[in-house]
mmCIF file of N, CA, C and O in Angstrom:
data_model
loop_
_atom_site.group_PDB
_atom_site.id
_atom_site.type_symbol
_atom_site.label_atom_id
_atom_site.label_comp_id
_atom_site.label_asym_id
_atom_site.label_seq_id
_atom_site.Cartn_x
_atom_site.Cartn_y
_atom_site.Cartn_z
ATOM 1 N N MET A 1 0.781 -1.067 0.113
ATOM 2 C CA MET A 1 0.071 0.419 -0.064
ATOM 3 C C MET A 1 1.479 1.080 -0.210
ATOM 4 O O MET A 1 1.619 1.758 1.011
ATOM 5 N N SER A 2 0.540 1.348 -0.611
ATOM 6 C CA SER A 2 1.447 3.218 -1.195
ATOM 7 C C SER A 2 0.793 4.664 -0.156
ATOM 8 O O SER A 2 -0.350 4.792 -0.291
ATOM 9 N N GLN A 3 1.695 5.541 0.089
ATOM 10 C CA GLN A 3 1.791 6.662 1.463
ATOM 11 C C GLN A 3 0.879 7.777 0.019
ATOM 12 O O GLN A 3 1.538 8.314 -1.070
ATOM 13 N N LEU A 4 0.001 7.728 -0.037
ATOM 14 C CA LEU A 4 -0.844 9.605 -1.235
ATOM 15 C C LEU A 4 0.274 10.819 0.198
ATOM 16 O O LEU A 4 -0.195 10.869 0.523
ATOM 17 N N PRO A 5 -0.144 11.506 -1.000
ATOM 18 C CA PRO A 5 0.525 12.256 -0.972
ATOM 19 C C PRO A 5 -0.665 13.690 -0.323
ATOM 20 O O PRO A 5 -1.526 13.471 -0.193
ATOM 21 N N LYS A 6 0.172 14.448 0.986
ATOM 22 C CA LYS A 6 -1.131 15.130 1.609
ATOM 23 C C LYS A 6 -1.111 16.714 1.220
ATOM 24 O O LYS A 6 -0.692 16.392 -0.432
ATOM 25 N N CYS A 7 -2.366 17.273 0.453
ATOM 26 C CA CYS A 7 -3.017 18.058 -0.061
ATOM 27 C C CYS A 7 -1.615 19.306 -0.631
ATOM 28 O O CYS A 7 -1.592 20.493 1.311
ATOM 29 N N PRO A 8 -1.660 20.195 -1.521
ATOM 30 C CA PRO A 8 -0.727 21.295 -1.624
ATOM 31 C C PRO A 8 -1.486 22.714 -0.870
ATOM 32 O O PRO A 8 -0.444 23.443 -0.806
ATOM 33 N N GLU A 9 -2.073 22.100 -1.204
ATOM 34 C CA GLU A 9 -2.979 23.786 -0.492
ATOM 35 C C GLU A 9 -3.333 23.900 0.805
ATOM 36 O O GLU A 9 -3.757 24.784 1.099
ATOM 37 N N CYS A 10 -4.130 22.622 1.233
ATOM 38 C CA CYS A 10 -4.500 22.743 3.055
ATOM 39 C C CYS A 10 -3.504 21.840 3.755
ATOM 40 O O CYS A 10 -4.147 22.456 5.091
ATOM 41 N N GLY A 11 -3.204 20.675 3.273
ATOM 42 C CA GLY A 11 -2.051 19.990 3.944
ATOM 43 C C GLY A 11 -2.823 18.551 4.752
ATOM 44 O O GLY A 11 -2.313 17.793 5.252
ATOM 45 N N SER A 12 -4.281 18.366 4.299
ATOM 46 C CA SER A 12 -4.908 17.566 4.740
ATOM 47 C C SER A 12 -4.540 16.803 4.288
ATOM 48 O O SER A 12 -3.874 15.944 2.969
ATOM 49 N N ALA A 13 -4.143 15.323 5.128
ATOM 50 C CA ALA A 13 -3.994 13.810 4.868
ATOM 51 C C ALA A 13 -4.914 12.924 4.732
ATOM 52 O O ALA A 13 -4.589 11.720 4.116
ATOM 53 N N TYR A 14 -5.769 13.495 4.203
ATOM 54 C CA TYR A 14 -6.866 12.265 3.616
ATOM 55 C C TYR A 14 -7.545 12.720 1.459
ATOM 56 O O TYR A 14 -8.771 12.415 1.500
ATOM 57 N N THR A 15 -6.225 12.761 1.392
ATOM 58 C CA THR A 15 -6.352 13.090 -0.262
ATOM 59 C C THR A 15 -6.703 10.815 -0.082
ATOM 60 O O THR A 15 -6.195 10.244 0.164
ATOM 61 N N TYR A 16 -7.139 10.993 -1.981
ATOM 62 C CA TYR A 16 -7.391 10.147 -2.143
ATOM 63 C C TYR A 16 -7.832 10.055 -3.924
ATOM 64 O O TYR A 16 -7.165 11.407 -4.538
ATOM 65 N N GLU A 17 -7.060 9.343 -5.329
ATOM 66 C CA GLU A 17 -6.884 8.521 -5.660
ATOM 67 C C GLU A 17 -8.078 9.131 -7.070
ATOM 68 O O GLU A 17 -8.421 8.016 -6.528
ATOM 69 N N ASP A 18 -8.550 9.338 -8.331
ATOM 70 C CA ASP A 18 -9.320 9.193 -8.734
ATOM 71 C C ASP A 18 -9.174 9.494 -10.441
ATOM 72 O O ASP A 18 -8.856 10.796 -10.504
ATOM 73 N N ARG A 19 -8.589 8.427 -11.114
ATOM 74 C CA ARG A 19 -8.156 8.058 -12.326
ATOM 75 C C ARG A 19 -7.681 9.156 -12.626
ATOM 76 O O ARG A 19 -7.310 9.896 -13.507
ATOM 77 N N GLY A 20 -6.295 8.894 -11.826
ATOM 78 C CA GLY A 20 -4.954 9.979 -11.875
ATOM 79 C C GLY A 20 -4.402 11.059 -11.314
ATOM 80 O O GLY A 20 -3.437 11.495 -11.706
ATOM 81 N N LEU A 21 -5.870 11.708 -11.037
ATOM 82 C CA LEU A 21 -5.810 12.816 -10.116
ATOM 83 C C LEU A 21 -5.203 12.269 -8.565
ATOM 84 O O LEU A 21 -6.284 11.634 -8.380
ATOM 85 N N PHE A 22 -5.238 13.483 -7.543
ATOM 86 C CA PHE A 22 -5.316 13.380 -6.319
ATOM 87 C C PHE A 22 -5.863 14.143 -6.324
ATOM 88 O O PHE A 22 -5.921 15.236 -6.964
ATOM 89 N N VAL A 23 -6.869 13.985 -4.878
ATOM 90 C CA VAL A 23 -8.197 14.965 -5.138
ATOM 91 C C VAL A 23 -8.318 15.086 -3.488
ATOM 92 O O VAL A 23 -7.648 14.401 -2.697
ATOM 93 N N CYS A 24 -8.101 16.389 -2.826
ATOM 94 C CA CYS A 24 -8.429 16.666 -1.588
ATOM 95 C C CYS A 24 -10.296 16.768 -1.147
ATOM 96 O O CYS A 24 -10.589 17.593 -1.693
ATOM 97 N N PRO A 25 -10.440 15.473 -0.431
ATOM 98 C CA PRO A 25 -12.008 15.881 0.355
ATOM 99 C C PRO A 25 -12.401 17.222 0.827
ATOM 100 O O PRO A 25 -13.713 17.223 1.129
ATOM 101 N N GLU A 26 -11.041 17.888 1.653
ATOM 102 C CA GLU A 26 -11.737 19.299 2.479
ATOM 103 C C GLU A 26 -11.814 20.213 2.162
ATOM 104 O O GLU A 26 -12.444 21.059 1.788
ATOM 105 N N CYS A 27 -10.696 20.471 0.510
ATOM 106 C CA CYS A 27 -10.939 22.002 -0.001
ATOM 107 C C CYS A 27 -11.437 21.761 -1.627
ATOM 108 O O CYS A 27 -11.283 21.924 -2.057
ATOM 109 N N GLY A 28 -10.990 20.224 -1.813
ATOM 110 C CA GLY A 28 -11.795 20.129 -3.713
ATOM 111 C C GLY A 28 -10.500 20.158 -4.125
ATOM 112 O O GLY A 28 -10.728 20.011 -5.370
ATOM 113 N N HIS A 29 -8.758 20.113 -3.969
ATOM 114 C CA HIS A 29 -8.282 20.846 -4.915
ATOM 115 C C HIS A 29 -8.014 19.368 -5.335
ATOM 116 O O HIS A 29 -8.120 18.319 -4.848
ATOM 117 N N GLU A 30 -7.494 19.295 -6.883
ATOM 118 C CA GLU A 30 -7.271 18.018 -7.683
ATOM 119 C C GLU A 30 -5.885 18.730 -8.746
ATOM 120 O O GLU A 30 -5.522 19.407 -8.761
ATOM 121 N N TRP A 31 -4.980 17.551 -8.265
ATOM 122 C CA TRP A 31 -3.543 17.493 -8.918
ATOM 123 C C TRP A 31 -3.269 16.666 -9.013
ATOM 124 O O TRP A 31 -3.488 15.574 -9.651
ATOM 125 N N SER A 32 -2.247 16.415 -10.069
ATOM 126 C CA SER A 32 -1.674 14.582 -10.678
ATOM 127 C C SER A 32 -0.602 14.977 -9.894
ATOM 128 O O SER A 32 0.549 15.540 -9.519
ATOM 129 N N ALA A 33 -0.192 13.098 -10.219
ATOM 130 C CA ALA A 33 0.895 13.012 -9.596
ATOM 131 C C ALA A 33 2.302 13.369 -10.612
ATOM 132 O O ALA A 33 2.843 13.154 -9.081
ATOM 133 N N SER A 34 2.354 13.826 -11.054
ATOM 134 C CA SER A 34 3.221 14.904 -11.493
ATOM 135 C C SER A 34 3.835 15.757 -10.994
ATOM 136 O O SER A 34 4.997 16.105 -11.236
ATOM 137 N N GLN A 35 2.863 16.680 -10.900
ATOM 138 C CA GLN A 35 3.193 17.916 -9.912
ATOM 139 C C GLN A 35 3.499 17.611 -8.306
ATOM 140 O O GLN A 35 5.009 18.378 -8.151
ATOM 141 N N VAL A 36 3.247 16.479 -8.164
ATOM 142 C CA VAL A 36 4.331 16.149 -7.238
ATOM 143 C C VAL A 36 5.231 15.647 -6.854
ATOM 144 O O VAL A 36 6.332 16.274 -5.944
ATOM 145 N N ASP A 37 6.068 15.243 -7.507
ATOM 146 C CA ASP A 37 7.449 14.781 -7.975
ATOM 147 C C ASP A 37 7.970 15.556 -7.559
ATOM 148 O O ASP A 37 9.444 15.951 -7.935
ATOM 149 N N GLU A 38 7.535 16.048 -8.465
ATOM 150 C CA GLU A 38 8.680 17.347 -9.137
ATOM 151 C C GLU A 38 8.404 18.704 -8.298
ATOM 152 O O GLU A 38 9.754 19.583 -8.352
ATOM 153 N N GLN A 39 7.655 18.863 -6.892
ATOM 154 C CA GLN A 39 7.523 19.487 -6.530
ATOM 155 C C GLN A 39 8.235 19.464 -5.257
ATOM 156 O O GLN A 39 9.551 20.067 -4.217
ATOM 157 N N VAL A 40 8.371 17.869 -5.192
ATOM 158 C CA VAL A 40 9.276 17.614 -3.844
ATOM 159 C C VAL A 40 10.709 17.364 -4.139
ATOM 160 O O VAL A 40 11.607 17.515 -3.349
ATOM 161 N N THR A 41 10.739 16.098 -5.617
ATOM 162 C CA THR A 41 11.904 15.979 -6.146
ATOM 163 C C THR A 41 12.998 17.241 -6.763
ATOM 164 O O THR A 41 14.153 17.059 -6.856
ATOM 165 N N GLY A 42 12.032 16.983 -7.954
ATOM 166 C CA GLY A 42 12.672 17.650 -9.006
ATOM 167 C C GLY A 42 12.946 17.025 -9.379
ATOM 168 O O GLY A 42 13.175 16.852 -11.085
ATOM 169 N N VAL A 43 13.287 15.424 -8.875
ATOM 170 C CA VAL A 43 13.784 14.033 -10.211
ATOM 171 C C VAL A 43 12.602 13.252 -10.127
ATOM 172 O O VAL A 43 12.151 12.748 -8.673
ATOM 173 N N VAL A 44 11.441 12.424 -11.495
ATOM 174 C CA VAL A 44 10.740 11.635 -11.600
ATOM 175 C C VAL A 44 11.076 10.571 -11.275
ATOM 176 O O VAL A 44 12.328 9.945 -12.999
ATOM 177 N N ALA A 45 11.020 9.796 -10.908
ATOM 178 C CA ALA A 45 12.059 8.183 -11.297
ATOM 179 C C ALA A 45 10.886 7.129 -10.947
ATOM 180 O O ALA A 45 9.518 7.590 -9.841
ATOM 181 N N LYS A 46 10.529 5.905 -12.024
ATOM 182 C CA LYS A 46 9.373 5.428 -11.410
ATOM 183 C C LYS A 46 9.946 3.454 -11.939
ATOM 184 O O LYS A 46 10.929 3.349 -11.935
ATOM 185 N N ASP A 47 9.281 3.080 -10.584
ATOM 186 C CA ASP A 47 10.482 1.675 -10.570
ATOM 187 C C ASP A 47 8.952 0.898 -12.119
ATOM 188 O O ASP A 47 9.102 1.192 -12.966
ATOM 189 N N ALA A 48 9.448 -0.036 -12.178
ATOM 190 C CA ALA A 48 9.391 -1.387 -13.026
ATOM 191 C C ALA A 48 7.881 -1.165 -13.211
ATOM 192 O O ALA A 48 7.649 -2.120 -14.310
ATOM 193 N N ASN A 49 7.372 -1.205 -12.286
ATOM 194 C CA ASN A 49 5.980 -1.301 -11.224
ATOM 195 C C ASN A 49 5.379 -0.389 -12.288
ATOM 196 O O ASN A 49 4.146 0.014 -11.757
ATOM 197 N N GLY A 50 5.457 1.089 -11.981
ATOM 198 C CA GLY A 50 5.116 2.553 -12.692
ATOM 199 C C GLY A 50 5.100 2.697 -10.660
ATOM 200 O O GLY A 50 4.292 4.436 -11.047
ATOM 201 N N ASN A 51 5.399 2.612 -9.250
ATOM 202 C CA ASN A 51 5.287 3.393 -8.275
ATOM 203 C C ASN A 51 6.353 4.223 -8.156
ATOM 204 O O ASN A 51 7.420 4.207 -8.834
ATOM 205 N N PHE A 52 6.137 5.540 -7.770
ATOM 206 C CA PHE A 52 7.103 6.465 -7.950
ATOM 207 C C PHE A 52 8.323 6.365 -6.593
ATOM 208 O O PHE A 52 7.714 5.663 -5.195
ATOM 209 N N LEU A 53 9.563 6.767 -7.331
ATOM 210 C CA LEU A 53 10.506 6.279 -6.054
ATOM 211 C C LEU A 53 11.064 8.093 -5.633
ATOM 212 O O LEU A 53 10.767 9.152 -5.670
ATOM 213 N N GLN A 54 11.368 7.718 -4.281
ATOM 214 C CA GLN A 54 11.875 9.013 -3.638
ATOM 215 C C GLN A 54 13.237 8.597 -2.927
ATOM 216 O O GLN A 54 13.257 7.519 -2.781
ATOM 217 N N ASP A 55 13.739 9.734 -2.599
ATOM 218 C CA ASP A 55 15.191 9.372 -1.844
ATOM 219 C C ASP A 55 15.006 8.790 -0.819
ATOM 220 O O ASP A 55 14.229 8.827 0.134
ATOM 221 N N GLY A 56 15.605 7.891 -0.213
ATOM 222 C CA GLY A 56 15.581 7.141 0.514
ATOM 223 C C GLY A 56 15.017 5.829 0.831
ATOM 224 O O GLY A 56 14.758 4.973 2.397
ATOM 225 N N ASP A 57 14.219 5.500 -0.024
ATOM 226 C CA ASP A 57 13.652 4.064 -1.015
ATOM 227 C C ASP A 57 14.427 2.746 -0.017
ATOM 228 O O ASP A 57 15.402 3.335 -1.112
ATOM 229 N N SER A 58 13.746 1.580 -0.148
ATOM 230 C CA SER A 58 14.535 0.422 -0.229
ATOM 231 C C SER A 58 14.548 0.016 -1.193
ATOM 232 O O SER A 58 12.583 -0.157 -1.952
ATOM 233 N N VAL A 59 14.829 -0.851 -2.117
ATOM 234 C CA VAL A 59 14.171 -1.046 -3.910
ATOM 235 C C VAL A 59 14.922 -2.628 -4.242
ATOM 236 O O VAL A 59 15.591 -3.277 -3.605
ATOM 237 N N THR A 60 13.988 -3.571 -4.897
ATOM 238 C CA THR A 60 15.242 -4.392 -5.077
ATOM 239 C C THR A 60 15.429 -5.093 -6.895
ATOM 240 O O THR A 60 14.451 -4.429 -7.547
ATOM 241 N N VAL A 61 16.802 -5.673 -6.923
ATOM 242 C CA VAL A 61 17.024 -5.640 -8.728
ATOM 243 C C VAL A 61 15.615 -6.675 -8.715
ATOM 244 O O VAL A 61 15.861 -7.848 -7.951
ATOM 245 N N ILE A 62 15.868 -6.959 -10.424
ATOM 246 C CA ILE A 62 14.252 -7.359 -10.430
ATOM 247 C C ILE A 62 15.062 -8.577 -11.697
ATOM 248 O O ILE A 62 14.137 -9.266 -12.276
ATOM 249 N N LYS A 63 16.465 -8.576 -12.172
ATOM 250 C CA LYS A 63 16.719 -9.211 -12.670
ATOM 251 C C LYS A 63 18.419 -8.875 -12.312
ATOM 252 O O LYS A 63 18.990 -7.953 -12.071
ATOM 253 N N ASP A 64 18.785 -10.205 -13.394
ATOM 254 C CA ASP A 64 20.389 -10.004 -12.660
ATOM 255 C C ASP A 64 21.086 -9.284 -14.144
ATOM 256 O O ASP A 64 21.029 -8.525 -15.170
ATOM 257 N N LEU A 65 22.365 -8.275 -12.940
ATOM 258 C CA LEU A 65 22.777 -6.816 -14.344
ATOM 259 C C LEU A 65 24.177 -7.168 -13.947
ATOM 260 O O LEU A 65 25.090 -7.276 -13.248
ATOM 261 N N LYS A 66 24.526 -7.270 -15.258
ATOM 262 C CA LYS A 66 26.118 -6.910 -15.557
ATOM 263 C C LYS A 66 26.868 -6.129 -15.361
ATOM 264 O O LYS A 66 25.914 -4.893 -15.566
ATOM 265 N N VAL A 67 27.981 -5.964 -14.746
ATOM 266 C CA VAL A 67 28.803 -4.666 -14.068
ATOM 267 C C VAL A 67 29.750 -4.947 -14.914
ATOM 268 O O VAL A 67 30.704 -6.109 -14.631
ATOM 269 N N LYS A 68 30.119 -4.247 -15.407
ATOM 270 C CA LYS A 68 31.339 -3.515 -16.035
ATOM 271 C C LYS A 68 32.690 -3.911 -14.922
ATOM 272 O O LYS A 68 32.850 -2.985 -14.395
ATOM 273 N N GLY A 69 34.048 -4.431 -15.378
ATOM 274 C CA GLY A 69 34.844 -4.511 -14.586
ATOM 275 C C GLY A 69 34.742 -5.592 -13.707
ATOM 276 O O GLY A 69 35.754 -5.922 -12.536
ATOM 277 N N ALA A 70 33.860 -6.231 -13.214
ATOM 278 C CA ALA A 70 33.128 -6.829 -12.309
ATOM 279 C C ALA A 70 32.719 -8.119 -12.914
ATOM 280 O O ALA A 70 32.251 -8.398 -13.956
ATOM 281 N N SER A 71 33.129 -9.624 -11.902
ATOM 282 C CA SER A 71 33.662 -10.991 -12.523
ATOM 283 C C SER A 71 31.799 -11.418 -12.366
ATOM 284 O O SER A 71 31.562 -12.856 -13.383
ATOM 285 N N ASN A 72 31.292 -10.389 -11.489
ATOM 286 C CA ASN A 72 29.991 -11.322 -11.169
ATOM 287 C C ASN A 72 28.402 -10.125 -11.207
ATOM 288 O O ASN A 72 29.180 -8.998 -11.333
ATOM 289 N N PRO A 73 28.001 -10.690 -11.594
ATOM 290 C CA PRO A 73 26.566 -9.711 -11.698
ATOM 291 C C PRO A 73 25.958 -9.863 -10.868
ATOM 292 O O PRO A 73 25.861 -10.021 -10.350
ATOM 293 N N ILE A 74 25.053 -8.563 -10.778
ATOM 294 C CA ILE A 74 24.429 -8.006 -9.851
ATOM 295 C C ILE A 74 23.279 -8.982 -9.632
ATOM 296 O O ILE A 74 22.364 -9.683 -10.827
ATOM 297 N N LYS A 75 22.742 -9.546 -8.418
ATOM 298 C CA LYS A 75 22.000 -10.955 -9.067
ATOM 299 C C LYS A 75 20.762 -10.663 -8.415
ATOM 300 O O LYS A 75 19.810 -9.487 -8.406
ATOM 301 N N GLN A 76 19.491 -11.102 -9.535
ATOM 302 C CA GLN A 76 17.890 -10.728 -9.450
ATOM 303 C C GLN A 76 17.275 -10.707 -7.611
ATOM 304 O O GLN A 76 18.193 -12.138 -6.692
ATOM 305 N N GLY A 77 17.199 -10.114 -6.797
ATOM 306 C CA GLY A 77 16.525 -10.374 -5.703
ATOM 307 C C GLY A 77 17.271 -9.744 -4.790
ATOM 308 O O GLY A 77 16.940 -8.893 -3.233
ATOM 309 N N THR A 78 18.542 -8.470 -5.272
ATOM 310 C CA THR A 78 19.320 -8.240 -3.976
ATOM 311 C C THR A 78 18.640 -6.634 -3.405
ATOM 312 O O THR A 78 17.828 -6.086 -4.531
ATOM 313 N N LYS A 79 18.929 -6.761 -2.550
ATOM 314 C CA LYS A 79 18.018 -5.223 -1.931
ATOM 315 C C LYS A 79 18.893 -4.468 -1.682
ATOM 316 O O LYS A 79 20.269 -4.491 -1.232
ATOM 317 N N VAL A 80 18.189 -3.141 -1.819
ATOM 318 C CA VAL A 80 19.348 -1.851 -1.760
ATOM 319 C C VAL A 80 18.441 -0.880 -1.077
ATOM 320 O O VAL A 80 17.334 -0.599 -1.870
ATOM 321 N N LYS A 81 19.145 -0.740 -0.410
ATOM 322 C CA LYS A 81 18.341 0.466 0.473
ATOM 323 C C LYS A 81 18.364 1.561 0.386
ATOM 324 O O LYS A 81 19.984 1.621 0.269
ATOM 325 N N ASN A 82 18.262 2.369 1.048
ATOM 326 C CA ASN A 82 18.573 3.947 0.889
ATOM 327 C C ASN A 82 19.237 5.108 -0.065
ATOM 328 O O ASN A 82 20.046 5.528 -0.459
ATOM 329 N N ILE A 83 18.087 4.397 -1.337
ATOM 330 C CA ILE A 83 18.758 5.155 -2.436
ATOM 331 C C ILE A 83 18.562 6.215 -2.577
ATOM 332 O O ILE A 83 18.224 7.038 -1.870
ATOM 333 N N ARG A 84 19.327 6.913 -3.534
ATOM 334 C CA ARG A 84 19.388 8.628 -3.607
ATOM 335 C C ARG A 84 18.927 8.769 -5.592
ATOM 336 O O ARG A 84 19.242 8.514 -5.966
ATOM 337 N N LEU A 85 18.006 9.931 -5.614
ATOM 338 C CA LEU A 85 17.626 9.882 -6.975
ATOM 339 C C LEU A 85 18.558 10.860 -7.474
ATOM 340 O O LEU A 85 18.428 11.930 -6.613
ATOM 341 N N VAL A 86 18.992 11.134 -8.847
ATOM 342 C CA VAL A 86 19.762 12.308 -9.475
ATOM 343 C C VAL A 86 19.323 11.908 -11.007
ATOM 344 O O VAL A 86 18.540 11.199 -11.520
ATOM 345 N N GLU A 87 19.370 13.148 -11.482
ATOM 346 C CA GLU A 87 19.687 13.126 -13.084
ATOM 347 C C GLU A 87 20.712 12.294 -13.666
ATOM 348 O O GLU A 87 21.075 12.446 -14.035
ATOM 349 N N GLY A 88 19.617 12.538 -14.761
ATOM 350 C CA GLY A 88 20.663 11.463 -16.177
ATOM 351 C C GLY A 88 19.825 9.928 -16.453
ATOM 352 O O GLY A 88 18.652 10.010 -15.703
ATOM 353 N N ASP A 89 20.643 9.532 -17.126
ATOM 354 C CA ASP A 89 20.084 8.066 -17.616
ATOM 355 C C ASP A 89 20.113 7.212 -16.250
ATOM 356 O O ASP A 89 19.573 6.783 -16.105
ATOM 357 N N HIS A 90 21.275 7.101 -15.533
ATOM 358 C CA HIS A 90 21.210 6.150 -14.224
ATOM 359 C C HIS A 90 20.929 6.795 -13.349
ATOM 360 O O HIS A 90 22.044 7.964 -12.452
ATOM 361 N N ASN A 91 19.084 6.797 -12.362
ATOM 362 C CA ASN A 91 18.818 7.934 -12.070
ATOM 363 C C ASN A 91 19.256 7.161 -10.820
ATOM 364 O O ASN A 91 18.244 8.170 -9.909
ATOM 365 N N ILE A 92 19.245 6.301 -10.328
ATOM 366 C CA ILE A 92 19.436 5.785 -9.041
ATOM 367 C C ILE A 92 21.303 5.799 -9.020
ATOM 368 O O ILE A 92 21.897 4.743 -9.208
ATOM 369 N N ASP A 93 20.655 6.539 -7.524
ATOM 370 C CA ASP A 93 22.901 7.015 -7.138
ATOM 371 C C ASP A 93 22.378 5.980 -5.944
ATOM 372 O O ASP A 93 21.602 6.148 -4.601
ATOM 373 N N CYS A 94 23.221 4.852 -5.381
ATOM 374 C CA CYS A 94 23.040 4.025 -4.301
ATOM 375 C C CYS A 94 24.563 3.205 -4.047
ATOM 376 O O CYS A 94 25.177 2.826 -4.540
ATOM 377 N N LYS A 95 24.524 1.999 -2.685
ATOM 378 C CA LYS A 95 25.274 1.680 -2.122
ATOM 379 C C LYS A 95 25.228 0.025 -2.240
ATOM 380 O O LYS A 95 24.177 -0.178 -1.692
ATOM 381 N N VAL A 96 25.375 -0.889 -3.437
ATOM 382 C CA VAL A 96 25.229 -2.302 -3.922
ATOM 383 C C VAL A 96 25.625 -3.157 -2.247
ATOM 384 O O VAL A 96 27.106 -2.845 -2.742
ATOM 385 N N ASP A 97 25.333 -3.720 -1.377
ATOM 386 C CA ASP A 97 26.948 -5.013 -0.984
ATOM 387 C C ASP A 97 27.338 -5.705 -2.304
ATOM 388 O O ASP A 97 26.376 -6.004 -3.053
ATOM 389 N N GLY A 98 28.573 -5.647 -1.825
ATOM 390 C CA GLY A 98 29.483 -6.532 -2.669
ATOM 391 C C GLY A 98 30.293 -6.112 -3.640
ATOM 392 O O GLY A 98 31.000 -6.522 -4.384
ATOM 393 N N PHE A 99 29.888 -4.244 -4.170
ATOM 394 C CA PHE A 99 30.169 -3.781 -5.073
ATOM 395 C C PHE A 99 30.161 -2.789 -5.253
ATOM 396 O O PHE A 99 31.355 -2.263 -6.400
ATOM 397 N N GLY A 100 29.756 -1.510 -3.943
ATOM 398 C CA GLY A 100 30.607 -0.638 -3.490
ATOM 399 C C GLY A 100 29.228 0.546 -3.965
ATOM 400 O O GLY A 100 28.099 0.361 -4.805
ATOM 401 N N PRO A 101 29.912 1.362 -4.125
ATOM 402 C CA PRO A 101 28.878 2.495 -4.834
ATOM 403 C C PRO A 101 28.428 2.174 -6.305
ATOM 404 O O PRO A 101 29.405 1.982 -7.312
ATOM 405 N N MET A 102 27.547 2.302 -7.145
ATOM 406 C CA MET A 102 27.030 2.064 -8.241
ATOM 407 C C MET A 102 25.769 3.290 -8.899
ATOM 408 O O MET A 102 24.852 3.585 -7.999
ATOM 409 N N LYS A 103 25.677 3.411 -9.912
ATOM 410 C CA LYS A 103 24.430 4.022 -10.783
ATOM 411 C C LYS A 103 23.057 2.479 -11.123
ATOM 412 O O LYS A 103 24.233 2.102 -11.554
ATOM 413 N N LEU A 104 22.433 3.164 -11.198
ATOM 414 C CA LEU A 104 21.610 2.258 -11.791
ATOM 415 C C LEU A 104 20.068 2.275 -12.244
ATOM 416 O O LEU A 104 19.945 4.006 -12.352
ATOM 417 N N LYS A 105 19.769 2.083 -12.933
ATOM 418 C CA LYS A 105 18.549 2.790 -13.810
ATOM 419 C C LYS A 105 16.929 2.264 -13.416
ATOM 420 O O LYS A 105 16.667 0.956 -12.347
ATOM 421 N N SER A 106 16.188 2.899 -12.840
ATOM 422 C CA SER A 106 15.053 2.841 -11.963
ATOM 423 C C SER A 106 14.194 2.047 -13.190
ATOM 424 O O SER A 106 13.633 1.381 -12.134
ATOM 425 N N GLU A 107 14.285 1.300 -14.055
ATOM 426 C CA GLU A 107 12.927 0.531 -14.600
ATOM 427 C C GLU A 107 14.057 -0.465 -14.351
ATOM 428 O O GLU A 107 13.256 -1.704 -14.821
ATOM 429 N N PHE A 108 15.187 -1.089 -13.369
ATOM 430 C CA PHE A 108 15.056 -2.903 -13.582
ATOM 431 C C PHE A 108 15.500 -2.935 -11.886
ATOM 432 O O PHE A 108 15.917 -3.461 -11.023
ATOM 433 N N VAL A 109 14.236 -2.180 -11.348
ATOM 434 C CA VAL A 109 14.371 -2.269 -10.149
ATOM 435 C C VAL A 109 12.675 -1.420 -9.236
ATOM 436 O O VAL A 109 11.792 -1.282 -9.949
ATOM 437 N N LYS A 110 12.681 -2.693 -7.748
ATOM 438 C CA LYS A 110 11.113 -2.415 -7.397
ATOM 439 C C LYS A 110 11.353 -2.712 -6.477
ATOM 440 O O LYS A 110 11.732 -2.233 -5.378
ATOM 441 N N LYS A 111 10.217 -1.159 -6.124
ATOM 442 C CA LYS A 111 9.802 -0.879 -4.539
ATOM 443 C C LYS A 111 9.269 -1.730 -3.577
ATOM 444 O O LYS A 111 8.943 -2.451 -4.015
ATOM 445 N N LEU A 112 9.737 -1.230 -2.377
ATOM 446 C CA LEU A 112 9.911 -2.661 -1.388
ATOM 447 C C LEU A 112 8.409 -1.997 -0.992
ATOM 448 O O LEU A 112 8.385 -1.284 -0.569
#
């Protein structure tokens, strides 16, 4: 179950999603999910399932990923904690156990 954002107008925590928009039942304000992510982080990243990623999230690698210069790939199911979103093609900056600092593409991970 994902956390819905608070209303940017009145700060209400009782928002709900309706046909791709977030709606506040208290003040009636409607806004899109892309507006929320751009306001919060400036970087919009979605995982393989379409869930929005944020700094500090934990993710799981969904397929074996070859690493240049390493003899072994990052195996499917590897958990990565405390990710950081960055601009660019590889939009996740993280530290993978056994490999060290790494940049990953968000399309090859899923949010825990």
